[in-house]
PDB file of C-alpha atoms in Angstrom:
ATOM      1  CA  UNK A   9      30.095   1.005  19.649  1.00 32.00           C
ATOM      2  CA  UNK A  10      26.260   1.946  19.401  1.00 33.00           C
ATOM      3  CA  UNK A  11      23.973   0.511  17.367  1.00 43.00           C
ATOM      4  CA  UNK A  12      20.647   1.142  15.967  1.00 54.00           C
ATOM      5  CA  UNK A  13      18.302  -2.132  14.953  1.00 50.00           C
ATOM      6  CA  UNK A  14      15.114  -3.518  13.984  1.00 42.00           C
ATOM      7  CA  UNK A  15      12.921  -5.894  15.411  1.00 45.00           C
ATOM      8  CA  UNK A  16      11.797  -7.563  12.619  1.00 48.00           C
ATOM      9  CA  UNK A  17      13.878  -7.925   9.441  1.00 82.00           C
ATOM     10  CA  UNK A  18      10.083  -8.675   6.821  1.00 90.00           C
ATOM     11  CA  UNK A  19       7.145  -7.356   7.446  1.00 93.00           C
ATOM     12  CA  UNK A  20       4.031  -8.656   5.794  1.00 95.00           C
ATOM     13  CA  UNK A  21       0.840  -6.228   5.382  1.00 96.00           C
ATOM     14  CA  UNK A  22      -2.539  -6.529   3.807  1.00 97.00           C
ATOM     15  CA  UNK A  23      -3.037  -3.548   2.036  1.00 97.00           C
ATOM     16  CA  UNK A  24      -4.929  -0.854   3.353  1.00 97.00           C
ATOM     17  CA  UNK A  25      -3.969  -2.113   7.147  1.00 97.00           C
ATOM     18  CA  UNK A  26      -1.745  -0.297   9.327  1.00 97.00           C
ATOM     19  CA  UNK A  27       2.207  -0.708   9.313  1.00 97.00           C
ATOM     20  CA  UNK A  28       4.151  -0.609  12.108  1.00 96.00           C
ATOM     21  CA  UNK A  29       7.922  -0.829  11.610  1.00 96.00           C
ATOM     22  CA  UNK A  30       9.865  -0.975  15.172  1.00 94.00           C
ATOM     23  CA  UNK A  31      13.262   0.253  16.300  1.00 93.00           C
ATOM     24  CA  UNK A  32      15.566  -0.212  18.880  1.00 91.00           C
ATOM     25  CA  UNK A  33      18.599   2.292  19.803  1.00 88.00           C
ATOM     26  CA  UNK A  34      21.041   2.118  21.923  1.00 79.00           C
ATOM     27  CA  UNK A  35      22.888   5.205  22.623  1.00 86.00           C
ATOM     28  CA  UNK A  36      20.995   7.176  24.895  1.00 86.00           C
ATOM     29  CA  UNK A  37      22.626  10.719  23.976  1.00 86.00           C
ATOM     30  CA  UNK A  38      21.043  10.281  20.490  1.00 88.00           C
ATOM     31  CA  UNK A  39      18.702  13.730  19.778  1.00 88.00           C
ATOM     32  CA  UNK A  40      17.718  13.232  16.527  1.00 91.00           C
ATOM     33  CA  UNK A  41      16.227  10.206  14.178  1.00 94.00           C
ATOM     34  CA  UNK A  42      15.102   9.988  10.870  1.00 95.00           C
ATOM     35  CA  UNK A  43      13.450   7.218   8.974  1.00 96.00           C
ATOM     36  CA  UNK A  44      14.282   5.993   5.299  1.00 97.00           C
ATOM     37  CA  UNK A  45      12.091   4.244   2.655  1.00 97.00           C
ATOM     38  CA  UNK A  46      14.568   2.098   0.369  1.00 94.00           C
ATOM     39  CA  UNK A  47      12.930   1.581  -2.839  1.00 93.00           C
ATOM     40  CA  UNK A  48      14.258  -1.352  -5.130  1.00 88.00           C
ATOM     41  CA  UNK A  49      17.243   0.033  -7.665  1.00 85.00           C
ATOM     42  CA  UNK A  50      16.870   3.602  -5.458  1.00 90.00           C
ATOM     43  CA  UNK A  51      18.450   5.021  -2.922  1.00 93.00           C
ATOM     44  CA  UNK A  52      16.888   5.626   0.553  1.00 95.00           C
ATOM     45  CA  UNK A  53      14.612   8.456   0.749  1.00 95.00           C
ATOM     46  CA  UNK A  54      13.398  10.539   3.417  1.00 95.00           C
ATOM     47  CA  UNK A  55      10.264   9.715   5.285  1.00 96.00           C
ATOM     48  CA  UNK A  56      10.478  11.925   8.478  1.00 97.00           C
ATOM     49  CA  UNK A  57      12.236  12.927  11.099  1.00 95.00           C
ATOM     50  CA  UNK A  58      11.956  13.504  14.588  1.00 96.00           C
ATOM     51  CA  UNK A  59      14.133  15.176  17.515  1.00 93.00           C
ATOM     52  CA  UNK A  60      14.723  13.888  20.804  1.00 92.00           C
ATOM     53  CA  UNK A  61      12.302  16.608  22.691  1.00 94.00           C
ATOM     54  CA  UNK A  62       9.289  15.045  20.794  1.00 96.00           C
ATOM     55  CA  UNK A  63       7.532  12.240  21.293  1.00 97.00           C
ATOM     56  CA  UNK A  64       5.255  12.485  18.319  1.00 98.00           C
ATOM     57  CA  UNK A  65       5.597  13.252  14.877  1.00 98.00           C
ATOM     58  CA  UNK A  66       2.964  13.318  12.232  1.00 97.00           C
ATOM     59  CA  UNK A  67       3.224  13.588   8.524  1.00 95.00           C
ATOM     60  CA  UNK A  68       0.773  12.499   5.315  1.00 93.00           C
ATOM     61  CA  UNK A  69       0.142   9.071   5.988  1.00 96.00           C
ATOM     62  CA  UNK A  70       3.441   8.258   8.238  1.00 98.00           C
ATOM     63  CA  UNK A  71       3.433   8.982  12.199  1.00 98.00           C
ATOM     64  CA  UNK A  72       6.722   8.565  14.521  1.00 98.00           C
ATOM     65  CA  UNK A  73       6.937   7.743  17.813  1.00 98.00           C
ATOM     66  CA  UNK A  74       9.667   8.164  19.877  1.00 97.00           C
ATOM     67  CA  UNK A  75      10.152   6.421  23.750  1.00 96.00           C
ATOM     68  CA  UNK A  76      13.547   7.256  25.287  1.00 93.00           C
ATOM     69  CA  UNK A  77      12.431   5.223  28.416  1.00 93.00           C
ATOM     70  CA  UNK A  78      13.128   2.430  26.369  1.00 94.00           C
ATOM     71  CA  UNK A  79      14.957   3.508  23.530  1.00 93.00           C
ATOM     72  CA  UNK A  80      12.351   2.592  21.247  1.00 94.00           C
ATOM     73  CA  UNK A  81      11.271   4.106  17.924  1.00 95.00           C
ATOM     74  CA  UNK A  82       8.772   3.336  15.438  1.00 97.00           C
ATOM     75  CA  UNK A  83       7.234   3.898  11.868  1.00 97.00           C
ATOM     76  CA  UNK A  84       3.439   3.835  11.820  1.00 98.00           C
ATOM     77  CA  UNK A  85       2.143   3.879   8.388  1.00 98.00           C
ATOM     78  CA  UNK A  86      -1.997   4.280   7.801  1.00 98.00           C
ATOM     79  CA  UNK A  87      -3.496   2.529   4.930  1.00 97.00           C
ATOM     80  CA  UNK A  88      -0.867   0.533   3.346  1.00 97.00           C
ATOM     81  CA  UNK A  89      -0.849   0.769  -0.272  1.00 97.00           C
ATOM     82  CA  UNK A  90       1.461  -1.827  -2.743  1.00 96.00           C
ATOM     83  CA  UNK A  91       3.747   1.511  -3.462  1.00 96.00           C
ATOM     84  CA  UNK A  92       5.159   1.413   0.598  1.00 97.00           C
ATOM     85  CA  UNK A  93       6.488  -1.905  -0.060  1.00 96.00           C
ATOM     86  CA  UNK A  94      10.396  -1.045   0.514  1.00 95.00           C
ATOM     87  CA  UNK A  95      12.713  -2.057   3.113  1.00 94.00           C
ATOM     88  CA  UNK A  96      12.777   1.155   5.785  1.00 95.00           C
ATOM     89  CA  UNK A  97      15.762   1.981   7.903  1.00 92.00           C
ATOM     90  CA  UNK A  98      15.980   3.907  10.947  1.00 94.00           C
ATOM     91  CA  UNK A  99      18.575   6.119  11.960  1.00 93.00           C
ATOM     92  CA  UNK A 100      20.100   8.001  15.003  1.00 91.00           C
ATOM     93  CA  UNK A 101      22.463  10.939  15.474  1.00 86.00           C
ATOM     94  CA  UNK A 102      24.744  11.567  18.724  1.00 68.00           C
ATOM     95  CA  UNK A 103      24.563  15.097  18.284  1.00 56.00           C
ATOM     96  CA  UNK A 104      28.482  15.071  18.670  1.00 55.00           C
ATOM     97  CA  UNK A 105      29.392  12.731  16.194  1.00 53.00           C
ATOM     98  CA  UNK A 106      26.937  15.076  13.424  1.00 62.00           C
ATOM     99  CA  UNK A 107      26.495  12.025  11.167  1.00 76.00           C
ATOM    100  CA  UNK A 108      23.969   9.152  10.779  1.00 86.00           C
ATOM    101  CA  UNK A 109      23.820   5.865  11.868  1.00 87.00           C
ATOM    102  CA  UNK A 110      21.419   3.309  10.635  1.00 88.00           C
ATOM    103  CA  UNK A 111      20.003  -0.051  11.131  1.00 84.00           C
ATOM    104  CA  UNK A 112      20.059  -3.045   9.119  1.00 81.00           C
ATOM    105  CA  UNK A 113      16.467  -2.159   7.578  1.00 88.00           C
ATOM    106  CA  UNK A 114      12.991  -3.676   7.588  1.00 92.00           C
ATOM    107  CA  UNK A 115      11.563  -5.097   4.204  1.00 93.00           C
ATOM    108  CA  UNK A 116       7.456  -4.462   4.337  1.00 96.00           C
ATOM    109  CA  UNK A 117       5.699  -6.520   2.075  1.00 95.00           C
ATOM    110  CA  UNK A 118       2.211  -5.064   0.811  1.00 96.00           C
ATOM    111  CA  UNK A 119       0.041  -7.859  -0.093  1.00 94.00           C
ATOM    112  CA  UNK A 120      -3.289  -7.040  -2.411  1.00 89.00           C
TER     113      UNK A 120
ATOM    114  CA  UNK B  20      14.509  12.886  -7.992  1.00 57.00           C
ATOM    115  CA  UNK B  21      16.670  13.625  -4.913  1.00 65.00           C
ATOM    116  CA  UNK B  22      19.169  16.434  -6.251  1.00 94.00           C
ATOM    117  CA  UNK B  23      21.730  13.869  -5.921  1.00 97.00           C
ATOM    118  CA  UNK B  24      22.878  12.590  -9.264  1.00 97.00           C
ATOM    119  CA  UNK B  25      25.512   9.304  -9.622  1.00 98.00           C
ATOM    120  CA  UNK B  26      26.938   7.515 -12.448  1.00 97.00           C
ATOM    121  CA  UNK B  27      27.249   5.419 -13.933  1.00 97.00           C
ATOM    122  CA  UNK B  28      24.219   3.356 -12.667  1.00 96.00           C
ATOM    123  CA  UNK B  29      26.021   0.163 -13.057  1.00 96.00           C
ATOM    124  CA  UNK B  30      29.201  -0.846 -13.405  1.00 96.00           C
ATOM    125  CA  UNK B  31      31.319  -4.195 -13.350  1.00 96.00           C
ATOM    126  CA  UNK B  32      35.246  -4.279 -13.339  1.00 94.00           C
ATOM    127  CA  UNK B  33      38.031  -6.751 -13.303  1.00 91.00           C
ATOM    128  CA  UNK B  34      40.547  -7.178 -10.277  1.00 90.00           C
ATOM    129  CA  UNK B  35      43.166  -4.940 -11.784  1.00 89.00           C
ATOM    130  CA  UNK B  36      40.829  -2.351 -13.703  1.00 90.00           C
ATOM    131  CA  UNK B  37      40.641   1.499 -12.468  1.00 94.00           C
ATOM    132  CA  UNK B  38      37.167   3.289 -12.336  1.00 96.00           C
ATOM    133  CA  UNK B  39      35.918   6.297 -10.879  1.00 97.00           C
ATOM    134  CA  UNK B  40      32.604   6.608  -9.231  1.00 98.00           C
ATOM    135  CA  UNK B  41      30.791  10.332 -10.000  1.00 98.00           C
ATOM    136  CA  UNK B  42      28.088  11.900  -7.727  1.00 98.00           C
ATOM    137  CA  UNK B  43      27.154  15.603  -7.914  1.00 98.00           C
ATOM    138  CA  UNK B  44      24.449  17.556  -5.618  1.00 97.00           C
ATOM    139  CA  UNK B  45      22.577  20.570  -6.577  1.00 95.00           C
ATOM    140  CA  UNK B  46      21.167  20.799  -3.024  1.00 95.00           C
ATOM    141  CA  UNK B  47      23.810  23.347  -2.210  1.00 94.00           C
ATOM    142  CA  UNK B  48      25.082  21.469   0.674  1.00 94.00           C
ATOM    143  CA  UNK B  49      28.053  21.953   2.446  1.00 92.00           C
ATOM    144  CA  UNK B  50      28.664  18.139   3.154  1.00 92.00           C
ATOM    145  CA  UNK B  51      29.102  15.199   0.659  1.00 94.00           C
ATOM    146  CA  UNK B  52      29.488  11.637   1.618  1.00 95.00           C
ATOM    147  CA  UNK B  53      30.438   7.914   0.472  1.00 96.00           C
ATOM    148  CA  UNK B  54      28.423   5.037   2.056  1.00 95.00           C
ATOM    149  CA  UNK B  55      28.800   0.931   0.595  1.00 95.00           C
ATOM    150  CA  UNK B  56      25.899  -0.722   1.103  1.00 93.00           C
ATOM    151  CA  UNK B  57      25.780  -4.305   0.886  1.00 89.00           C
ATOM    152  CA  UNK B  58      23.169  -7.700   1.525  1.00 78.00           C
ATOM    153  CA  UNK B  59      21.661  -7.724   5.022  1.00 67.00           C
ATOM    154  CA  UNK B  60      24.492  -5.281   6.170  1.00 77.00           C
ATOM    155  CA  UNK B  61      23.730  -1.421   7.702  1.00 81.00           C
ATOM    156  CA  UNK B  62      24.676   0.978   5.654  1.00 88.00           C
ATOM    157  CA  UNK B  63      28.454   1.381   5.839  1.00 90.00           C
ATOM    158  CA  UNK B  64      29.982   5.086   6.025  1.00 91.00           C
ATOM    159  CA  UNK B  65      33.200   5.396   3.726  1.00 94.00           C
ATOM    160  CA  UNK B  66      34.105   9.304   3.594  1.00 94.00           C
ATOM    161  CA  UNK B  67      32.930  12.486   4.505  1.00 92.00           C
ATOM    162  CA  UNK B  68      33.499  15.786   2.857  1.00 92.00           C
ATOM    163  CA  UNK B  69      32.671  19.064   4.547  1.00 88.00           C
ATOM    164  CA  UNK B  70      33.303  22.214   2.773  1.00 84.00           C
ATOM    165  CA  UNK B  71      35.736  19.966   0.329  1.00 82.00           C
ATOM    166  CA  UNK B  72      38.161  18.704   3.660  1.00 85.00           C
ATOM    167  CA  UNK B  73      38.023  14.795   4.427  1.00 85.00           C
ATOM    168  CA  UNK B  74      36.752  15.013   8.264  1.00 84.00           C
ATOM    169  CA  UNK B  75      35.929  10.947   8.290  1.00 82.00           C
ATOM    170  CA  UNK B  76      37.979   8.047   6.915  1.00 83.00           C
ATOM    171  CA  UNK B  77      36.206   5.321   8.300  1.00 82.00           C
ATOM    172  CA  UNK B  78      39.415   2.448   8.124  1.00 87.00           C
ATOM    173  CA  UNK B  79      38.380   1.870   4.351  1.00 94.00           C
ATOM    174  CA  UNK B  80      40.987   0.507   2.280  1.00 94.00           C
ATOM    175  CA  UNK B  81      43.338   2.285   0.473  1.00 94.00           C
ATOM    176  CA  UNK B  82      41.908   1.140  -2.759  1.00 96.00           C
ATOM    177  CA  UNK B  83      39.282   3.324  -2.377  1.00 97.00           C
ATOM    178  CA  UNK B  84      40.376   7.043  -3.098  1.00 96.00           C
ATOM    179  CA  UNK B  85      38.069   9.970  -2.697  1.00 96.00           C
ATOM    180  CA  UNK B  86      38.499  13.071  -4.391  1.00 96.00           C
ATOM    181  CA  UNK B  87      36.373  16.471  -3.413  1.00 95.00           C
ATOM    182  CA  UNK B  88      36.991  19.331  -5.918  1.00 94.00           C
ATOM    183  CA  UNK B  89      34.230  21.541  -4.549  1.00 93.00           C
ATOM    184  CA  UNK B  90      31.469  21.028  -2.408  1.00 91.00           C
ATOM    185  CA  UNK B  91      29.139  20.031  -5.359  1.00 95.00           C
ATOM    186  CA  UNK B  92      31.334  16.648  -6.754  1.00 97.00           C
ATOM    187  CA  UNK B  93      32.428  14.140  -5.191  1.00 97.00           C
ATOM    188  CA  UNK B  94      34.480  10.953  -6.846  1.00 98.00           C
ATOM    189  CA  UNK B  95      35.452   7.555  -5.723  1.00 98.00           C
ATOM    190  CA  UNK B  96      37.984   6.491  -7.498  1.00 97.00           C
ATOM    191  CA  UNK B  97      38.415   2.186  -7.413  1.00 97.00           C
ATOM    192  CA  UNK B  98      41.565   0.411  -8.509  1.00 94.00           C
ATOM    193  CA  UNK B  99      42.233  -3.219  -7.860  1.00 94.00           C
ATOM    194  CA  UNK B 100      39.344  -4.038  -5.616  1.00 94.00           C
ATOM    195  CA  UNK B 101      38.192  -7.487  -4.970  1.00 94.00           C
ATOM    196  CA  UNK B 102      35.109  -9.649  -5.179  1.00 93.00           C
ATOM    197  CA  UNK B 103      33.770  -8.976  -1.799  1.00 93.00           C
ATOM    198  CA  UNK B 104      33.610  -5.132  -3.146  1.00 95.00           C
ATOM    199  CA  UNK B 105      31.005  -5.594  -4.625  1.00 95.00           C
ATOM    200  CA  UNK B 106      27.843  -3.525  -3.519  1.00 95.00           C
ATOM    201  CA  UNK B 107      25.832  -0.448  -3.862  1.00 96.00           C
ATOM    202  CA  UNK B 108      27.817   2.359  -3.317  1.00 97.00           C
ATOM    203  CA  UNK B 109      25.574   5.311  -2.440  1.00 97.00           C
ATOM    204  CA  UNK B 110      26.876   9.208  -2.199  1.00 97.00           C
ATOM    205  CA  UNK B 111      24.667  11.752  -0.023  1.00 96.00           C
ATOM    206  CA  UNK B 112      24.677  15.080   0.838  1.00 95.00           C
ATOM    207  CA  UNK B 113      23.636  17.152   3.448  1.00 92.00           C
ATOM    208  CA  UNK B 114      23.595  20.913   4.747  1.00 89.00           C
ATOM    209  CA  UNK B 115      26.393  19.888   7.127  1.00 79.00           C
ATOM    210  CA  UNK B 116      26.137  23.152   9.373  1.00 77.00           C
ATOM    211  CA  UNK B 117      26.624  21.104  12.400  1.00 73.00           C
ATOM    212  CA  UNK B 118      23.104  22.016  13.708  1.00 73.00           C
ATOM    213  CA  UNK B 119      20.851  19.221  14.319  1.00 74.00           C
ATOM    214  CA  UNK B 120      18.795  18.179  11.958  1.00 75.00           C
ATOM    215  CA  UNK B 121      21.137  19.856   9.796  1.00 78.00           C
ATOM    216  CA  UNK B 122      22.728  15.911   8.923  1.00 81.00           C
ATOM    217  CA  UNK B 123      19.831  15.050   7.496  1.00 89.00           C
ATOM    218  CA  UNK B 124      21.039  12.899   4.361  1.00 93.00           C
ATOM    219  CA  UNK B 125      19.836  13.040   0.581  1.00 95.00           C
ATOM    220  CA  UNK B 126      20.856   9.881  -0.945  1.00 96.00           C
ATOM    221  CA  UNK B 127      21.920   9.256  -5.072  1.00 96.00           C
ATOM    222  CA  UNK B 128      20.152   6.287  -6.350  1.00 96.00           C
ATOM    223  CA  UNK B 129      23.788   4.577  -5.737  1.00 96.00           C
ATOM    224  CA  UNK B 130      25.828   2.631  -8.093  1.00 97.00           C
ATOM    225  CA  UNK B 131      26.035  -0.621  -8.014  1.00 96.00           C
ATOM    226  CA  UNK B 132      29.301  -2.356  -8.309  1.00 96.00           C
ATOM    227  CA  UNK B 133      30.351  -6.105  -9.498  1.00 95.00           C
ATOM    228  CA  UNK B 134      33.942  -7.172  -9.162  1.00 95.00           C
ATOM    229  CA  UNK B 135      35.068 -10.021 -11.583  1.00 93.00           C
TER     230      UNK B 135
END
């Protein structure tokens, strides 16, 4: 079967340093990913998204990257604050299969 | 708030009790879904529901019954589960038009289950 994981299962950030949350997929038809913020007692929530013709992504605070060489994707997050403490969770689509798969998640730890 | 509304918020049941699980979008999505997620696990996919027809059973147990009236509700309905049920279960939605980015998911704040 595929699978989609993480690198690191805690991450531990000063705040107001950079994040970077890492990804590894496996199924190289995959055209579309998406990453999650998991707040305690919430459900996950979207953070962006990018498809498979991008490299780059940018959003308010949050950049994706994507590397199909390697199968690699990541969550860059600019000037942590203690509110992006959550785990985060990556996720791939097929295409064919038309749902999600995700990865066991990465807990980030802001620290003041 | 994600448009995605579950309840209860918590619940905890015996071995031999019967419960339903209630989640309801106002997204107007086409596509509802059932995912358990539990401690240092992936999520888990259960069932999805596309225009109110069951299109995944992913080998869950038969004590798990979904139920799909329309394409805004969506119910899990428990009876006799064990200990090792125990998790979040989480119901999501999405616009489900087979295009991508179309799966996109929008999550309930899940339920969390305890099993006696």
């Amino acid at each position: 079967g595929e699978s989609v994981g993480l690198h690191l299962p805690t991450l531990s950030v000063q705040e107001g340093d950079n994040s970077i949350i890492n990804c590894a997929y496996s199924n190289s038809a995959s055209d579309y990913f998406i990453w999650y913020k998991q707040e305690s007692g919430k459900g996950p929530q979207f953070i962006i998204d990018i498809r498979s013709n991008m490299d780059k992504r940018q959003g308010q605070r949050v950049t994706v990257l994507l590397n199909k060489t390697v199968k690699h994707l990541s969550l860059q997050i600019a000037a942590t604050q203690p509110g992006d403490s959550a785990v985060y969770f990556c996720a791939e689509n097929t295409g064919t299969a038309s749902k999600l798969t995700f990865g066991t998640g990465t807990r980030l730890q802001v620290t003041l | 708030e994600t448009g995605v509304t579950q309840t209860p918020r918590h619940l905890v049941m015996g071995m031999t009790n019967k419960k339903s699980l209630k989640c309801e979008q106002h997204l107007g999505h086409n596509a509802m879904y059932w995912y358990k997620q539990s401690a240092k696990k992936p999520l888990e996919l259960m069932f999805v529901y596309n225009f109110k027809e069951q299109t995944e059973n992913n080998s869950v147990p038969s004590r798990f019954s979904p139920e799909c009236p329309n394409s805004s509700h969506l119910f899990l309905h428990l009876h006799t589960l064990q200990p090792e049920d125990s998790a979040l279960y989480l119901c999501a939605s999405s616009q489900g038009t087979g295009q991508i980015g179309s799966e996109k998911l929008f999550f309930g704040s899940g339920t969390q289950l305890s099993v006696l």
